[in-house]
């Protein structure tokens, strides 16, 4: 929000901050925390603006910043209803657990045994595009690190920075990563990180939940924070434009529409989704960032659920898809459901 450096407050300055908040000289748009649970705070060096650390999570969203009333206008920039609805979806529903499984997975992944190997192999293929080791792996919109397979991405890094707008996501991520994690409650379109400090960045299934006109800004932010020679791997979706899925699944379109309506009815929850076209990717991302396209997964969950069954050779069919994705990564990335955008900073 301020684009200024942050400095850590010493004990004396922290006490002074507490007393200013008590006198209501400073406040946040959001209900303030009880000062007894503050672990510390950062100050935006050129502003009278402060960010709290509570329960190892650094609250870097504008609405949580402590500031004078007249500065609160800065937060209005972020008063984006779409973004707020996505945050609300994950805080109140997506990252709730049912028998140890997150609603997000129950809702949007195929958790059946028959698809398991294929899905695991797709998770694993992401790592080949990351530098083997490094100090900081940035996980943009990390969620709660919901699958164990995700842990492998940071195993040779000192720290994994988890940045997400959902508090619930970061609380759950902390359970998984403990002290290896650095938890930033923040927005991908304004990453609260200095330019050129991050060894590698991943962002899985996130950009298409960012308002469509801000997705490029999110991608640009990821590139900005990378070190020279640092790499980023982003999983995107072609959504309804995925050629392969449109050809193979014409009858399922109706089914998926019904399913979505049904889900809205059951939970009252809808989640913003917008997938840009391949042309958008070519014009704004490929050319500007010398980005390479690969296939993460060429088939989507409705396809898996309809066509992949143990008794009908489902496993073999998925092996064939996996082979095709490895043999023709650019083509399958282009026509399949989920492409990988891979860039290395010059
Ligand atoms: C589909 S989930 C993916 C989570 C995780 N990357 C995964 O693959 O399991 C999308 C995540 O993006 C986060 N998110 C959405 N918009 C965001 C934004 N503007 N800034 C930061 N995080 C955002 C949500 O809170 C949610 O945790």
CSV table of C-alpha atoms and ligand atoms in Angstrom, one decimal:
chain,number,residue,atom,x,y,z
A,1,UNK,CA,0.0,0.0,0.0
A,2,UNK,CA,2.7,2.5,0.9
A,3,UNK,CA,5.5,0.9,-1.2
A,4,UNK,CA,7.9,1.9,1.6
A,5,UNK,CA,10.3,-0.3,3.4
A,6,UNK,CA,9.2,-1.8,6.7
A,7,UNK,CA,11.2,-1.6,9.9
A,8,UNK,CA,10.7,-3.8,13.0
A,9,UNK,CA,9.7,-1.8,16.1
A,10,UNK,CA,11.9,-2.2,19.2
A,11,UNK,CA,10.3,-2.8,22.6
A,12,UNK,CA,10.1,0.9,23.5
A,13,UNK,CA,8.5,1.8,20.2
A,14,UNK,CA,6.0,-1.1,20.5
A,15,UNK,CA,4.9,0.2,23.9
A,16,UNK,CA,4.5,3.7,22.4
A,17,UNK,CA,2.4,2.2,19.6
A,18,UNK,CA,0.2,0.4,22.1
A,19,UNK,CA,-0.5,3.6,24.0
A,20,UNK,CA,-1.3,5.5,20.8
A,21,UNK,CA,-3.8,2.8,19.9
A,22,UNK,CA,-5.3,2.9,23.4
A,23,UNK,CA,-5.8,6.7,23.0
A,24,UNK,CA,-7.4,5.9,19.6
A,25,UNK,CA,-4.9,8.0,17.8
A,26,UNK,CA,-4.3,5.1,15.4
A,27,UNK,CA,-6.7,2.5,14.3
A,28,UNK,CA,-7.4,0.0,11.6
A,29,UNK,CA,-10.4,-0.4,9.3
A,30,UNK,CA,-10.7,-3.9,10.8
A,31,UNK,CA,-11.5,-4.5,14.5
A,32,UNK,CA,-8.2,-4.2,16.3
A,33,UNK,CA,-6.6,-7.0,18.2
A,34,UNK,CA,-6.1,-7.0,21.9
A,35,UNK,CA,-2.6,-5.5,22.3
A,36,UNK,CA,-1.8,-8.4,24.8
A,37,UNK,CA,-1.5,-10.8,21.8
A,38,UNK,CA,0.7,-8.6,19.6
A,39,UNK,CA,4.0,-10.3,19.0
A,40,UNK,CA,5.4,-7.2,17.4
A,41,UNK,CA,4.9,-4.7,14.6
A,42,UNK,CA,6.5,-3.3,11.5
A,43,UNK,CA,6.5,0.4,10.7
A,44,UNK,CA,6.2,1.7,7.1
A,45,UNK,CA,9.3,3.8,7.2
A,46,UNK,CA,8.0,6.9,5.4
A,47,UNK,CA,4.5,6.7,6.9
A,48,UNK,CA,2.8,6.7,10.2
A,49,UNK,CA,1.4,3.3,9.3
A,50,UNK,CA,2.0,0.0,11.3
A,51,UNK,CA,1.5,-3.7,10.6
A,52,UNK,CA,1.0,-6.1,13.4
A,53,UNK,CA,2.3,-9.6,13.9
A,54,UNK,CA,-0.1,-11.9,15.7
A,55,UNK,CA,0.3,-15.7,16.1
A,56,UNK,CA,3.3,-15.6,13.6
A,57,UNK,CA,1.2,-14.1,10.9
A,58,UNK,CA,2.2,-10.7,9.5
A,59,UNK,CA,-1.0,-8.7,8.8
A,60,UNK,CA,-0.1,-6.9,5.6
A,61,UNK,CA,-3.5,-6.2,4.1
A,62,UNK,CA,-4.4,-2.5,4.1
A,63,UNK,CA,-7.6,-3.0,6.2
A,64,UNK,CA,-5.5,-4.3,9.1
A,65,UNK,CA,-2.9,-1.5,9.0
A,66,UNK,CA,-2.9,0.8,12.1
A,67,UNK,CA,-2.9,4.3,10.9
A,68,UNK,CA,-4.4,7.8,11.5
A,69,UNK,CA,-7.9,8.3,10.4
A,70,UNK,CA,-7.0,10.6,7.5
A,71,UNK,CA,-4.6,8.0,6.0
A,72,UNK,CA,-7.3,5.3,6.0
A,73,UNK,CA,-8.2,6.5,2.5
A,74,UNK,CA,-5.3,4.5,1.3
A,75,UNK,CA,-7.2,1.4,2.1
A,76,UNK,CA,-10.1,2.4,-0.1
A,77,UNK,CA,-8.0,1.3,-3.1
A,78,UNK,CA,-8.4,-2.2,-2.0
A,79,UNK,CA,-12.1,-2.0,-1.4
A,80,UNK,CA,-12.6,-4.4,-4.3
A,81,UNK,CA,-15.8,-6.3,-3.9
A,82,UNK,CA,-14.6,-9.2,-6.1
A,83,UNK,CA,-11.5,-9.7,-4.1
A,84,UNK,CA,-13.3,-9.4,-0.8
A,85,UNK,CA,-15.8,-12.1,-2.0
A,86,UNK,CA,-12.9,-14.5,-2.8
A,87,UNK,CA,-11.4,-13.8,0.6
A,88,UNK,CA,-14.7,-14.4,2.2
A,89,UNK,CA,-15.3,-17.6,0.3
A,90,UNK,CA,-12.0,-19.1,1.5
A,91,UNK,CA,-12.2,-17.8,5.1
A,92,UNK,CA,-15.7,-19.0,5.6
A,93,UNK,CA,-15.9,-22.1,3.4
A,94,UNK,CA,-13.0,-23.1,1.2
A,95,UNK,CA,-10.6,-23.7,4.0
A,96,UNK,CA,-13.0,-25.4,6.3
A,97,UNK,CA,-12.2,-29.1,6.9
A,98,UNK,CA,-14.4,-32.1,6.8
A,99,UNK,CA,-12.8,-35.3,8.1
A,100,UNK,CA,-9.4,-33.7,7.6
A,101,UNK,CA,-10.1,-32.7,3.9
A,102,UNK,CA,-10.5,-29.1,2.9
A,103,UNK,CA,-13.8,-28.1,1.3
A,104,UNK,CA,-11.7,-26.7,-1.6
A,105,UNK,CA,-10.5,-30.2,-2.4
A,106,UNK,CA,-13.9,-31.8,-1.9
A,107,UNK,CA,-15.4,-29.3,-4.2
A,108,UNK,CA,-12.8,-29.0,-7.0
A,109,UNK,CA,-10.5,-32.0,-7.0
A,110,UNK,CA,-11.0,-35.7,-7.9
A,111,UNK,CA,-10.0,-37.6,-4.8
A,112,UNK,CA,-10.8,-41.1,-6.1
A,113,UNK,CA,-8.2,-43.8,-6.0
A,114,UNK,CA,-8.3,-44.3,-9.8
A,115,UNK,CA,-7.1,-40.8,-10.5
A,116,UNK,CA,-4.6,-40.6,-7.6
A,117,UNK,CA,-1.4,-41.6,-9.4
A,118,UNK,CA,-2.0,-39.3,-12.3
A,119,UNK,CA,-2.8,-36.4,-10.0
A,120,UNK,CA,0.3,-37.1,-7.8
A,121,UNK,CA,2.5,-37.2,-10.9
A,122,UNK,CA,1.1,-33.9,-12.1
A,123,UNK,CA,1.9,-32.3,-8.7
A,124,UNK,CA,5.4,-33.7,-8.9
A,125,UNK,CA,6.2,-32.4,-12.4
A,126,UNK,CA,6.1,-28.8,-11.2
A,127,UNK,CA,9.3,-29.2,-9.3
A,128,UNK,CA,11.4,-29.8,-12.4
A,129,UNK,CA,11.0,-26.1,-13.3
A,130,UNK,CA,12.2,-24.7,-10.0
A,131,UNK,CA,15.8,-24.0,-9.1
A,132,UNK,CA,17.0,-27.1,-7.1
A,133,UNK,CA,17.8,-25.1,-3.9
A,134,UNK,CA,17.6,-21.6,-2.5
A,135,UNK,CA,16.9,-19.5,0.5
A,136,UNK,CA,13.3,-18.2,-0.2
A,137,UNK,CA,10.6,-20.0,-2.0
A,138,UNK,CA,7.6,-17.7,-2.3
A,139,UNK,CA,4.2,-19.5,-2.5
A,140,UNK,CA,1.8,-16.9,-3.8
A,141,UNK,CA,-1.7,-17.7,-2.5
A,142,UNK,CA,-0.4,-20.8,-0.7
A,143,UNK,CA,-3.7,-21.7,0.8
A,144,UNK,CA,-3.2,-24.1,3.7
A,145,UNK,CA,-0.6,-26.2,1.7
A,146,UNK,CA,-3.4,-28.5,1.3
A,147,UNK,CA,-1.7,-31.5,-0.3
A,148,UNK,CA,1.3,-33.3,1.1
A,149,UNK,CA,2.8,-33.3,-2.4
A,150,UNK,CA,3.1,-29.5,-2.1
A,151,UNK,CA,5.7,-29.9,0.7
A,152,UNK,CA,8.3,-31.2,-1.8
A,153,UNK,CA,8.5,-27.9,-3.6
A,154,UNK,CA,10.3,-26.2,-0.7
A,155,UNK,CA,12.2,-29.1,0.8
A,156,UNK,CA,15.5,-27.7,-0.5
A,157,UNK,CA,14.8,-24.1,0.5
A,158,UNK,CA,15.4,-22.5,3.9
A,159,UNK,CA,12.1,-20.7,4.1
A,160,UNK,CA,8.7,-20.9,2.4
A,161,UNK,CA,7.0,-17.6,2.3
A,162,UNK,CA,3.2,-18.2,2.3
A,163,UNK,CA,1.3,-15.1,1.0
A,164,UNK,CA,-2.5,-15.3,1.0
A,165,UNK,CA,-5.5,-13.0,1.5
A,166,UNK,CA,-7.2,-15.7,3.6
A,167,UNK,CA,-6.3,-15.7,7.3
A,168,UNK,CA,-7.7,-19.2,7.7
A,169,UNK,CA,-5.4,-20.4,4.9
A,170,UNK,CA,-2.3,-19.1,6.7
A,171,UNK,CA,-3.3,-20.5,10.1
A,172,UNK,CA,-3.6,-23.9,8.5
A,173,UNK,CA,-0.4,-23.5,6.5
A,174,UNK,CA,1.4,-22.8,9.8
A,175,UNK,CA,0.2,-26.1,11.2
A,176,UNK,CA,1.9,-27.8,8.2
A,177,UNK,CA,5.1,-25.8,7.9
A,178,UNK,CA,5.8,-24.5,11.4
A,179,UNK,CA,9.0,-22.4,11.7
A,180,UNK,CA,10.0,-23.0,8.0
A,181,UNK,CA,7.1,-20.8,7.0
A,182,UNK,CA,6.9,-17.0,6.9
A,183,UNK,CA,3.2,-16.0,6.8
A,184,UNK,CA,2.1,-12.9,5.0
A,185,UNK,CA,-1.5,-11.9,5.0
A,186,UNK,CA,-1.3,-10.1,1.7
A,187,UNK,CA,-2.6,-9.6,-1.8
A,188,UNK,CA,-0.8,-11.0,-4.9
A,189,UNK,CA,-1.4,-7.7,-6.8
A,190,UNK,CA,0.7,-5.8,-4.2
A,191,UNK,CA,3.2,-8.2,-2.8
A,192,UNK,CA,4.8,-6.7,0.4
A,193,UNK,CA,8.3,-7.8,-0.6
A,194,UNK,CA,11.3,-6.0,-2.0
A,195,UNK,CA,12.3,-6.3,-5.6
A,196,UNK,CA,14.7,-9.0,-6.5
A,197,UNK,CA,14.9,-11.0,-3.2
A,198,UNK,CA,13.2,-14.3,-4.0
A,199,UNK,CA,14.9,-17.4,-5.4
A,200,UNK,CA,11.8,-19.0,-6.8
A,201,UNK,CA,8.1,-18.4,-6.8
A,202,UNK,CA,5.1,-20.7,-7.3
A,203,UNK,CA,1.4,-19.7,-7.6
A,204,UNK,CA,-1.0,-22.6,-8.0
A,205,UNK,CA,-4.6,-22.1,-9.1
A,206,UNK,CA,-4.7,-18.5,-7.9
A,207,UNK,CA,-4.5,-15.9,-10.7
A,208,UNK,CA,-7.8,-17.0,-12.2
A,209,UNK,CA,-9.5,-16.1,-8.9
A,210,UNK,CA,-8.1,-12.6,-9.1
A,211,UNK,CA,-10.3,-9.9,-10.8
A,212,UNK,CA,-9.6,-10.3,-14.5
A,213,UNK,CA,-8.2,-6.8,-15.0
A,214,UNK,CA,-5.7,-7.4,-12.1
A,215,UNK,CA,-4.3,-10.8,-13.1
A,216,UNK,CA,-1.5,-9.3,-15.2
A,217,UNK,CA,-0.6,-7.1,-12.2
A,218,UNK,CA,-0.4,-10.2,-10.0
A,219,UNK,CA,1.9,-12.0,-12.5
A,220,UNK,CA,4.0,-8.8,-12.8
A,221,UNK,CA,4.4,-8.7,-9.0
A,222,UNK,CA,5.6,-12.2,-8.9
A,223,UNK,CA,8.3,-11.4,-11.5
A,224,UNK,CA,9.3,-8.2,-9.7
A,225,UNK,CA,10.2,-9.9,-6.5
A,226,UNK,CA,12.3,-12.6,-8.1
A,227,UNK,CA,16.1,-12.4,-8.0
A,228,UNK,CA,17.9,-12.3,-11.4
A,229,UNK,CA,17.9,-16.0,-12.6
A,230,UNK,CA,15.1,-16.7,-10.2
A,231,UNK,CA,12.2,-18.7,-11.7
A,232,UNK,CA,8.5,-18.7,-11.3
A,233,UNK,CA,5.9,-21.4,-12.0
A,234,UNK,CA,2.3,-20.5,-12.3
A,235,UNK,CA,-0.6,-22.9,-12.8
A,236,UNK,CA,-3.3,-21.2,-14.8
A,237,UNK,CA,-6.5,-22.5,-16.4
A,238,UNK,CA,-8.0,-22.0,-19.8
A,239,UNK,CA,-11.4,-22.6,-18.2
A,240,UNK,CA,-14.1,-22.9,-20.8
A,241,UNK,CA,-11.6,-22.1,-23.6
A,242,UNK,CA,-9.7,-25.4,-23.1
A,243,UNK,CA,-9.9,-26.9,-26.6
A,244,UNK,CA,-9.3,-30.5,-25.6
A,245,UNK,CA,-11.9,-30.4,-22.9
A,246,UNK,CA,-14.4,-28.7,-25.2
A,247,UNK,CA,-14.0,-31.5,-27.8
A,248,UNK,CA,-14.0,-34.4,-25.4
A,249,UNK,CA,-16.7,-33.2,-23.1
A,250,UNK,CA,-19.4,-31.6,-25.0
A,251,UNK,CA,-22.2,-33.5,-23.1
A,252,UNK,CA,-20.6,-32.7,-19.7
A,253,UNK,CA,-21.0,-29.0,-20.2
A,254,UNK,CA,-24.6,-29.3,-19.2
A,255,UNK,CA,-23.7,-31.6,-16.2
A,256,UNK,CA,-21.1,-29.2,-14.9
A,257,UNK,CA,-23.6,-26.3,-15.2
A,258,UNK,CA,-26.1,-28.3,-13.1
A,259,UNK,CA,-23.5,-29.2,-10.6
A,260,UNK,CA,-22.5,-25.6,-10.2
A,261,UNK,CA,-26.1,-24.5,-9.6
A,262,UNK,CA,-26.5,-27.3,-7.2
A,263,UNK,CA,-23.4,-26.3,-5.3
A,264,UNK,CA,-24.7,-22.7,-5.0
A,265,UNK,CA,-27.9,-24.1,-3.7
A,266,UNK,CA,-26.2,-26.3,-1.1
A,267,UNK,CA,-23.7,-23.9,0.3
A,268,UNK,CA,-24.8,-20.5,-0.8
A,269,UNK,CA,-21.2,-20.0,-1.8
A,270,UNK,CA,-19.9,-19.0,-5.2
A,271,UNK,CA,-16.3,-18.3,-6.1
A,272,UNK,CA,-15.1,-15.8,-8.7
A,273,UNK,CA,-13.3,-17.4,-11.6
A,274,UNK,CA,-12.0,-15.8,-14.8
A,275,UNK,CA,-9.7,-17.5,-17.3
A,276,UNK,CA,-8.1,-15.3,-19.9
A,277,UNK,CA,-7.5,-16.5,-23.5
A,278,UNK,CA,-4.3,-17.9,-25.0
A,279,UNK,CA,-4.1,-14.6,-26.9
A,280,UNK,CA,-4.0,-12.7,-23.6
A,281,UNK,CA,-1.2,-15.0,-22.4
A,282,UNK,CA,0.8,-14.5,-25.6
A,283,UNK,CA,0.4,-10.7,-25.7
A,284,UNK,CA,0.9,-9.9,-22.1
A,285,UNK,CA,2.9,-12.7,-20.5
A,286,UNK,CA,4.8,-14.7,-23.1
A,287,UNK,CA,6.3,-11.8,-24.9
A,288,UNK,CA,6.9,-9.6,-21.9
A,289,UNK,CA,8.5,-12.2,-19.6
A,290,UNK,CA,9.8,-14.7,-22.2
A,291,UNK,CA,7.5,-17.2,-20.6
A,292,UNK,CA,7.4,-20.8,-21.6
A,293,UNK,CA,4.2,-22.8,-21.7
A,294,UNK,CA,4.0,-26.4,-20.4
A,295,UNK,CA,1.2,-28.8,-19.5
A,296,UNK,CA,0.4,-29.2,-15.8
A,297,UNK,CA,-2.7,-31.3,-16.3
A,298,UNK,CA,-4.6,-31.6,-19.6
A,299,UNK,CA,-7.8,-32.9,-18.2
A,300,UNK,CA,-10.1,-31.3,-15.6
A,301,UNK,CA,-12.1,-32.8,-12.8
A,302,UNK,CA,-15.5,-33.0,-14.6
A,303,UNK,CA,-13.7,-35.0,-17.3
A,304,UNK,CA,-12.1,-37.3,-14.7
A,305,UNK,CA,-15.3,-38.0,-12.9
A,306,UNK,CA,-17.2,-38.7,-16.1
A,307,UNK,CA,-14.7,-40.8,-18.1
A,308,UNK,CA,-12.2,-42.2,-15.7
A,309,UNK,CA,-13.3,-45.4,-14.0
A,310,UNK,CA,-11.4,-48.3,-12.7
A,311,UNK,CA,-13.5,-50.9,-14.6
A,312,UNK,CA,-13.2,-49.1,-17.9
A,313,UNK,CA,-9.5,-48.7,-18.1
A,314,UNK,CA,-9.4,-45.3,-16.4
A,315,UNK,CA,-5.9,-45.8,-15.2
A,316,UNK,CA,-4.5,-46.7,-18.6
A,317,UNK,CA,-6.3,-43.7,-20.2
A,318,UNK,CA,-4.7,-41.4,-17.6
A,319,UNK,CA,-1.3,-42.9,-18.3
A,320,UNK,CA,-1.8,-42.1,-21.9
A,321,UNK,CA,-2.7,-38.5,-21.1
A,322,UNK,CA,0.4,-38.2,-18.9
A,323,UNK,CA,2.6,-39.6,-21.6
A,324,UNK,CA,1.1,-37.1,-24.1
A,325,UNK,CA,1.7,-34.2,-21.7
A,326,UNK,CA,5.4,-35.2,-21.3
A,327,UNK,CA,5.9,-35.9,-25.0
A,328,UNK,CA,4.2,-32.7,-26.2
A,329,UNK,CA,4.2,-30.3,-23.3
A,330,UNK,CA,3.7,-27.1,-25.3
A,331,UNK,CA,0.8,-28.5,-27.3
A,332,UNK,CA,-0.9,-30.1,-24.3
A,333,UNK,CA,-0.3,-26.9,-22.4
A,334,UNK,CA,-2.0,-24.9,-25.2
A,335,UNK,CA,-5.0,-27.2,-25.7
A,336,UNK,CA,-5.4,-28.9,-22.3
A,337,UNK,CA,-7.2,-27.6,-19.2
A,338,UNK,CA,-4.3,-26.3,-17.0
A,339,UNK,CA,-1.2,-24.8,-18.4
A,340,UNK,CA,2.0,-24.0,-16.5
A,341,UNK,CA,3.6,-20.6,-17.1
A,342,UNK,CA,7.3,-20.8,-16.5
A,343,UNK,CA,9.6,-17.8,-16.5
A,344,UNK,CA,13.2,-17.2,-15.5
A,345,UNK,CA,14.1,-13.6,-14.7
A,346,UNK,CA,17.0,-12.4,-16.9
B,1,LIG,C1,-7.8,-22.3,-5.4
B,1,LIG,S1,-7.0,-21.7,-3.9
B,1,LIG,C2,-5.4,-22.4,-4.3
B,1,LIG,C3,-4.6,-22.5,-3.0
B,1,LIG,C4,-3.3,-23.3,-3.2
B,1,LIG,N1,-2.4,-22.5,-4.1
B,1,LIG,C5,-3.5,-24.6,-3.7
B,1,LIG,O1,-3.2,-24.9,-4.9
B,1,LIG,O2,-4.1,-25.4,-3.0
B,1,LIG,C6,-6.8,-20.0,-4.2
B,1,LIG,C7,-6.1,-19.3,-3.1
B,1,LIG,O3,-5.8,-18.0,-3.6
B,1,LIG,C8,-6.0,-17.0,-2.5
B,1,LIG,N2,-6.2,-15.7,-3.2
B,1,LIG,C9,-7.2,-15.4,-4.0
B,1,LIG,N3,-7.1,-14.1,-4.4
B,1,LIG,C10,-5.9,-13.7,-3.8
B,1,LIG,C11,-5.2,-12.4,-3.9
B,1,LIG,N4,-5.7,-11.4,-4.6
B,1,LIG,N5,-4.1,-12.3,-3.2
B,1,LIG,C12,-3.6,-13.4,-2.4
B,1,LIG,N6,-4.3,-14.5,-2.3
B,1,LIG,C13,-5.4,-14.7,-3.0
B,1,LIG,C14,-7.3,-17.6,-1.8
B,1,LIG,O4,-7.4,-17.1,-0.5
B,1,LIG,C15,-7.0,-19.1,-1.8
B,1,LIG,O5,-6.2,-19.5,-0.7
